mmCIF file of C-alpha atoms in Angstrom:
data_model
loop_
_atom_site.group_PDB
_atom_site.id
_atom_site.type_symbol
_atom_site.label_atom_id
_atom_site.label_comp_id
_atom_site.label_asym_id
_atom_site.label_seq_id
_atom_site.Cartn_x
_atom_site.Cartn_y
_atom_site.Cartn_z
ATOM 1 C CA LYS A 1 29.723 -8.021 1.173
ATOM 2 C CA ASN A 2 25.985 -8.362 1.645
ATOM 3 C CA GLN A 3 24.482 -11.257 1.964
ATOM 4 C CA VAL A 4 21.797 -13.527 3.999
ATOM 5 C CA GLU A 5 22.411 -16.576 5.705
ATOM 6 C CA GLN A 6 20.237 -19.184 6.363
ATOM 7 C CA SER A 7 20.360 -22.624 8.450
ATOM 8 C CA PRO A 8 20.078 -25.429 8.886
ATOM 9 C CA GLN A 9 20.051 -26.433 5.109
ATOM 10 C CA SER A 10 17.485 -28.659 5.659
ATOM 11 C CA LEU A 11 15.467 -30.811 8.521
ATOM 12 C CA ILE A 12 13.174 -33.495 9.400
ATOM 13 C CA ILE A 13 10.690 -33.180 12.252
ATOM 14 C CA LEU A 14 7.582 -35.445 13.458
ATOM 15 C CA GLU A 15 4.239 -32.966 12.995
ATOM 16 C CA GLY A 16 3.063 -31.803 16.511
ATOM 17 C CA LYS A 17 6.283 -30.774 16.968
ATOM 18 C CA ASN A 18 8.383 -26.860 17.352
ATOM 19 C CA CYS A 19 11.386 -25.667 15.401
ATOM 20 C CA THR A 20 13.326 -22.334 14.537
ATOM 21 C CA LEU A 21 15.154 -21.694 11.350
ATOM 22 C CA GLN A 22 18.054 -19.029 11.517
ATOM 23 C CA CYS A 23 18.452 -16.021 9.621
ATOM 24 C CA ASN A 24 21.890 -14.016 9.364
ATOM 25 C CA TYR A 25 22.900 -11.104 7.393
ATOM 26 C CA THR A 26 25.145 -8.436 6.894
ATOM 27 C CA VAL A 27 23.108 -6.824 4.739
ATOM 28 C CA SER A 28 23.920 -2.555 5.214
ATOM 29 C CA PRO A 29 21.799 -0.243 5.461
ATOM 30 C CA PHE A 30 18.812 -2.625 7.106
ATOM 31 C CA SER A 31 15.305 -1.311 5.266
ATOM 32 C CA ASN A 32 13.346 -4.581 6.123
ATOM 33 C CA LEU A 33 13.793 -8.643 7.091
ATOM 34 C CA ARG A 34 10.512 -11.318 5.361
ATOM 35 C CA TRP A 35 9.622 -14.590 5.196
ATOM 36 C CA TYR A 36 9.116 -16.858 2.936
ATOM 37 C CA LYS A 37 6.965 -19.676 2.902
ATOM 38 C CA GLN A 38 7.890 -21.466 -0.646
ATOM 39 C CA ASP A 39 6.027 -25.091 -1.533
ATOM 40 C CA THR A 40 7.513 -27.729 -3.690
ATOM 41 C CA GLY A 41 7.315 -26.305 -7.222
ATOM 42 C CA ARG A 42 5.488 -22.925 -6.322
ATOM 43 C CA GLY A 43 7.046 -19.179 -5.672
ATOM 44 C CA PRO A 44 7.472 -17.358 -2.334
ATOM 45 C CA VAL A 45 4.521 -16.157 -0.355
ATOM 46 C CA SER A 46 5.287 -13.949 2.702
ATOM 47 C CA LEU A 47 4.467 -14.844 5.958
ATOM 48 C CA THR A 48 6.110 -11.970 7.968
ATOM 49 C CA ILE A 49 7.794 -8.410 7.494
ATOM 50 C CA MET A 50 9.951 -6.839 10.012
ATOM 51 C CA THR A 51 11.254 -3.446 10.506
ATOM 52 C CA PHE A 52 14.287 -2.253 12.370
ATOM 53 C CA SER A 53 11.956 -1.927 15.275
ATOM 54 C CA GLU A 54 10.292 -4.791 15.581
ATOM 55 C CA ASN A 55 12.113 -7.644 17.681
ATOM 56 C CA THR A 56 9.130 -9.717 16.881
ATOM 57 C CA LYS A 57 5.848 -11.061 14.018
ATOM 58 C CA SER A 58 3.371 -13.576 14.844
ATOM 59 C CA ASN A 59 1.225 -15.100 12.142
ATOM 60 C CA GLY A 60 -0.859 -17.885 13.373
ATOM 61 C CA ARG A 61 2.339 -20.539 14.072
ATOM 62 C CA TYR A 62 4.813 -18.718 12.520
ATOM 63 C CA THR A 63 6.504 -16.079 15.350
ATOM 64 C CA ALA A 64 9.578 -14.628 13.745
ATOM 65 C CA THR A 65 12.045 -12.708 15.403
ATOM 66 C CA LEU A 66 14.963 -9.495 14.547
ATOM 67 C CA ASP A 67 17.663 -8.917 16.973
ATOM 68 C CA ALA A 68 18.805 -5.516 14.439
ATOM 69 C CA ASP A 69 22.392 -5.812 16.485
ATOM 70 C CA THR A 70 22.755 -9.166 16.057
ATOM 71 C CA LYS A 71 21.873 -9.718 12.793
ATOM 72 C CA GLN A 72 19.998 -12.683 13.355
ATOM 73 C CA SER A 73 16.521 -13.540 12.987
ATOM 74 C CA SER A 74 14.471 -16.664 13.574
ATOM 75 C CA LEU A 75 11.391 -18.602 12.213
ATOM 76 C CA HIS A 76 9.491 -20.270 14.765
ATOM 77 C CA ILE A 77 6.643 -22.649 13.608
ATOM 78 C CA THR A 78 4.746 -23.712 16.433
ATOM 79 C CA ALA A 79 2.956 -27.629 16.906
ATOM 80 C CA SER A 80 3.964 -28.463 12.896
ATOM 81 C CA GLN A 81 1.641 -29.392 10.386
ATOM 82 C CA LEU A 82 2.615 -31.699 7.727
ATOM 83 C CA SER A 83 1.147 -28.418 5.165
ATOM 84 C CA ASP A 84 4.642 -26.884 7.191
ATOM 85 C CA SER A 85 6.630 -29.388 5.259
ATOM 86 C CA ALA A 86 8.136 -25.718 2.166
ATOM 87 C CA SER A 87 11.338 -24.290 1.687
ATOM 88 C CA TYR A 88 11.977 -21.263 4.271
ATOM 89 C CA ILE A 89 13.657 -18.585 2.825
ATOM 90 C CA CYS A 90 14.800 -14.941 4.516
ATOM 91 C CA VAL A 91 15.338 -12.363 2.738
ATOM 92 C CA VAL A 92 16.646 -8.603 3.477
ATOM 93 C CA SER A 93 15.928 -4.940 2.058
ATOM 94 C CA LEU A 94 18.468 -2.208 2.514
ATOM 95 C CA THR A 95 17.371 0.713 2.829
ATOM 96 C CA ARG A 96 18.029 2.083 -1.182
ATOM 97 C CA THR A 97 15.287 2.037 -3.880
ATOM 98 C CA GLY A 98 15.960 0.034 -6.473
ATOM 99 C CA ALA A 99 15.419 -3.179 -6.682
ATOM 100 C CA ASN A 100 18.386 -5.096 -6.504
ATOM 101 C CA ASN A 101 18.267 -4.020 -2.838
ATOM 102 C CA LEU A 102 16.771 -7.173 -1.942
ATOM 103 C CA PHE A 103 19.183 -10.499 -0.699
ATOM 104 C CA PHE A 104 17.907 -13.413 -0.807
ATOM 105 C CA GLY A 105 18.757 -16.691 2.137
ATOM 106 C CA THR A 106 18.503 -20.035 0.064
ATOM 107 C CA GLY A 107 16.308 -21.245 1.841
ATOM 108 C CA THR A 108 15.972 -23.974 5.001
ATOM 109 C CA ARG A 109 14.105 -27.165 3.413
ATOM 110 C CA LEU A 110 11.888 -28.682 6.268
ATOM 111 C CA THR A 111 9.670 -32.053 6.036
ATOM 112 C CA VAL A 112 7.317 -32.957 8.600
ATOM 113 C CA ILE A 113 6.490 -36.089 8.885
ATOM 114 C CA PRO A 114 3.844 -38.344 10.802
ATOM 115 C CA ASP B 1 -7.518 -12.022 -4.062
ATOM 116 C CA VAL B 2 -5.024 -10.096 -5.505
ATOM 117 C CA LYS B 3 -2.766 -12.326 -7.607
ATOM 118 C CA VAL B 4 0.504 -12.320 -9.811
ATOM 119 C CA THR B 5 0.196 -15.077 -12.898
ATOM 120 C CA GLN B 6 2.844 -17.255 -15.166
ATOM 121 C CA SER B 7 1.520 -18.121 -18.161
ATOM 122 C CA SER B 8 3.064 -21.826 -17.668
ATOM 123 C CA ARG B 9 3.805 -23.805 -15.237
ATOM 124 C CA TYR B 10 6.196 -26.092 -17.237
ATOM 125 C CA LEU B 11 7.718 -25.707 -20.437
ATOM 126 C CA VAL B 12 9.880 -27.938 -22.537
ATOM 127 C CA LYS B 13 12.382 -26.390 -24.886
ATOM 128 C CA ARG B 14 14.874 -27.034 -27.575
ATOM 129 C CA THR B 15 18.819 -25.324 -27.040
ATOM 130 C CA GLY B 16 18.386 -22.258 -29.610
ATOM 131 C CA GLU B 17 14.100 -21.425 -30.337
ATOM 132 C CA LYS B 18 13.095 -18.084 -28.697
ATOM 133 C CA VAL B 19 11.205 -18.089 -25.614
ATOM 134 C CA PHE B 20 8.408 -15.976 -24.037
ATOM 135 C CA LEU B 21 8.003 -16.641 -20.785
ATOM 136 C CA GLU B 22 4.238 -14.409 -19.475
ATOM 137 C CA CYS B 23 3.488 -12.655 -16.077
ATOM 138 C CA VAL B 24 0.254 -11.237 -15.845
ATOM 139 C CA GLN B 25 -0.483 -8.886 -12.471
ATOM 140 C CA ASP B 26 -3.940 -7.811 -10.838
ATOM 141 C CA MET B 27 -2.689 -5.284 -8.586
ATOM 142 C CA ASP B 28 -2.160 -2.620 -10.541
ATOM 143 C CA HIS B 29 1.059 -2.898 -9.153
ATOM 144 C CA GLU B 30 4.065 -0.472 -10.497
ATOM 145 C CA ASN B 31 6.598 -2.742 -9.969
ATOM 146 C CA MET B 32 7.831 -6.325 -11.771
ATOM 147 C CA PHE B 33 10.450 -8.559 -11.740
ATOM 148 C CA TRP B 34 11.543 -11.827 -13.291
ATOM 149 C CA TYR B 35 14.112 -13.910 -11.174
ATOM 150 C CA ARG B 36 14.892 -17.821 -11.194
ATOM 151 C CA GLN B 37 16.230 -19.829 -9.167
ATOM 152 C CA ASP B 38 18.676 -22.741 -8.889
ATOM 153 C CA PRO B 39 19.300 -25.212 -5.817
ATOM 154 C CA GLY B 40 21.963 -23.263 -3.774
ATOM 155 C CA LEU B 41 21.914 -20.318 -5.141
ATOM 156 C CA GLY B 42 17.999 -18.749 -3.995
ATOM 157 C CA LEU B 43 16.515 -15.879 -5.950
ATOM 158 C CA ARG B 44 19.158 -14.058 -8.629
ATOM 159 C CA LEU B 45 16.689 -10.565 -10.313
ATOM 160 C CA ILE B 46 17.315 -10.922 -13.843
ATOM 161 C CA TYR B 47 15.132 -7.962 -14.868
ATOM 162 C CA PHE B 48 12.784 -5.153 -13.499
ATOM 163 C CA SER B 49 10.395 -2.599 -14.484
ATOM 164 C CA TYR B 50 9.010 0.447 -12.428
ATOM 165 C CA ASP B 51 7.040 1.063 -15.254
ATOM 166 C CA VAL B 52 5.629 0.901 -18.950
ATOM 167 C CA LYS B 53 7.947 0.404 -20.697
ATOM 168 C CA MET B 54 11.176 0.758 -18.677
ATOM 169 C CA LYS B 55 12.904 -1.785 -18.206
ATOM 170 C CA GLU B 56 17.027 -2.117 -15.998
ATOM 171 C CA LYS B 57 18.952 -5.075 -15.963
ATOM 172 C CA GLY B 58 19.095 -7.600 -12.522
ATOM 173 C CA ASP B 59 22.519 -9.491 -11.395
ATOM 174 C CA ILE B 60 22.120 -11.587 -14.076
ATOM 175 C CA PRO B 61 20.259 -10.070 -17.545
ATOM 176 C CA GLU B 62 22.759 -11.780 -19.773
ATOM 177 C CA GLY B 63 20.814 -14.703 -23.021
ATOM 178 C CA TYR B 64 17.745 -12.755 -21.834
ATOM 179 C CA SER B 65 15.796 -9.173 -22.386
ATOM 180 C CA VAL B 66 12.362 -8.088 -21.504
ATOM 181 C CA SER B 67 9.264 -6.634 -22.995
ATOM 182 C CA ARG B 68 6.658 -3.996 -20.323
ATOM 183 C CA GLU B 69 4.564 -2.855 -23.112
ATOM 184 C CA LYS B 70 1.426 -2.522 -20.455
ATOM 185 C CA LYS B 71 1.530 -2.492 -16.718
ATOM 186 C CA GLU B 72 -0.148 -6.134 -15.638
ATOM 187 C CA ARG B 73 2.114 -7.750 -18.123
ATOM 188 C CA PHE B 74 6.004 -8.530 -17.930
ATOM 189 C CA SER B 75 7.654 -10.639 -20.402
ATOM 190 C CA LEU B 76 10.592 -12.289 -20.200
ATOM 191 C CA ILE B 77 12.257 -13.481 -23.375
ATOM 192 C CA LEU B 78 15.320 -15.762 -24.233
ATOM 193 C CA GLU B 79 16.128 -14.909 -27.646
ATOM 194 C CA SER B 80 17.982 -18.042 -28.101
ATOM 195 C CA ALA B 81 17.784 -21.044 -25.007
ATOM 196 C CA SER B 82 20.291 -22.713 -24.095
ATOM 197 C CA THR B 83 20.702 -25.115 -21.295
ATOM 198 C CA ASN B 84 21.953 -23.268 -18.700
ATOM 199 C CA GLN B 85 19.070 -21.341 -18.575
ATOM 200 C CA THR B 86 16.913 -24.421 -17.109
ATOM 201 C CA SER B 87 15.517 -23.537 -14.207
ATOM 202 C CA MET B 88 12.442 -21.905 -12.207
ATOM 203 C CA TYR B 89 11.371 -18.643 -13.441
ATOM 204 C CA LEU B 90 9.474 -16.367 -10.750
ATOM 205 C CA CYS B 91 7.428 -13.445 -11.714
ATOM 206 C CA ALA B 92 7.219 -11.191 -8.704
ATOM 207 C CA SER B 93 5.290 -7.106 -8.518
ATOM 208 C CA SER B 94 4.955 -4.411 -5.967
ATOM 209 C CA PRO B 95 3.084 -1.489 -4.984
ATOM 210 C CA ASP B 96 6.744 -0.332 -4.052
ATOM 211 C CA ARG B 97 10.240 0.015 -3.838
ATOM 212 C CA MET B 98 9.253 -1.370 -0.141
ATOM 213 C CA THR B 99 6.129 -3.009 0.171
ATOM 214 C CA GLY B 100 7.247 -6.756 -0.096
ATOM 215 C CA TYR B 101 6.804 -8.672 -3.127
ATOM 216 C CA THR B 102 4.607 -11.369 -4.841
ATOM 217 C CA PHE B 103 5.352 -13.454 -6.248
ATOM 218 C CA GLY B 104 4.205 -15.813 -9.090
ATOM 219 C CA SER B 105 3.344 -20.159 -8.727
ATOM 220 C CA GLY B 106 6.933 -19.911 -11.147
ATOM 221 C CA THR B 107 7.229 -21.532 -14.017
ATOM 222 C CA ARG B 108 9.452 -24.353 -14.382
ATOM 223 C CA LEU B 109 11.454 -24.966 -17.680
ATOM 224 C CA THR B 110 13.882 -26.837 -18.928
ATOM 225 C CA VAL B 111 15.993 -26.218 -22.010
ATOM 226 C CA VAL B 112 16.753 -29.635 -23.752
#
């Protein structure tokens, strides 16, 4: 069964600290993996997208890693800011065409406190 | 700046009402999608469209219909709203089937 699981479900960190969010997937055949940031009450916004051959991709203070062999990805946030408080969603695509080739994790809710 | 615009941020409707959720994109994207998002369940695909007047069912189409009369507009219709359709509804578009999606800001629908 194709699945995407994220951990932890929620996380609270102090401003300025680093954190790492995890995404494990069983989706196959794999095409790409995306991380989205979703502020409360808003739509998701893309942070990174990685294909099978990419191990690391950065977007400012966000760095995503991908291990296609173990089917794991992580999102590392450096020097967290209050504005990083949001849900972070991992999305994995199959290589087949069709809209329902996307599999969404249920997200990690990050809260950054002063 | 490219945009996907959903017409309402918040809606409150009564059970049995017909509800229209509108979505407009200005990126000339071929593909448009409607999802609903519920706590603990993630995003679930309701309907999608790859072209004008074309529509396909997603994973949870029951109780919903869609309309795409123009390329830039994709409407989600709840024929007779029910309380279990209370949810956050997200519209998205993409230029092709493999590129990342651009999401709208969402519509929080409450059916009472």
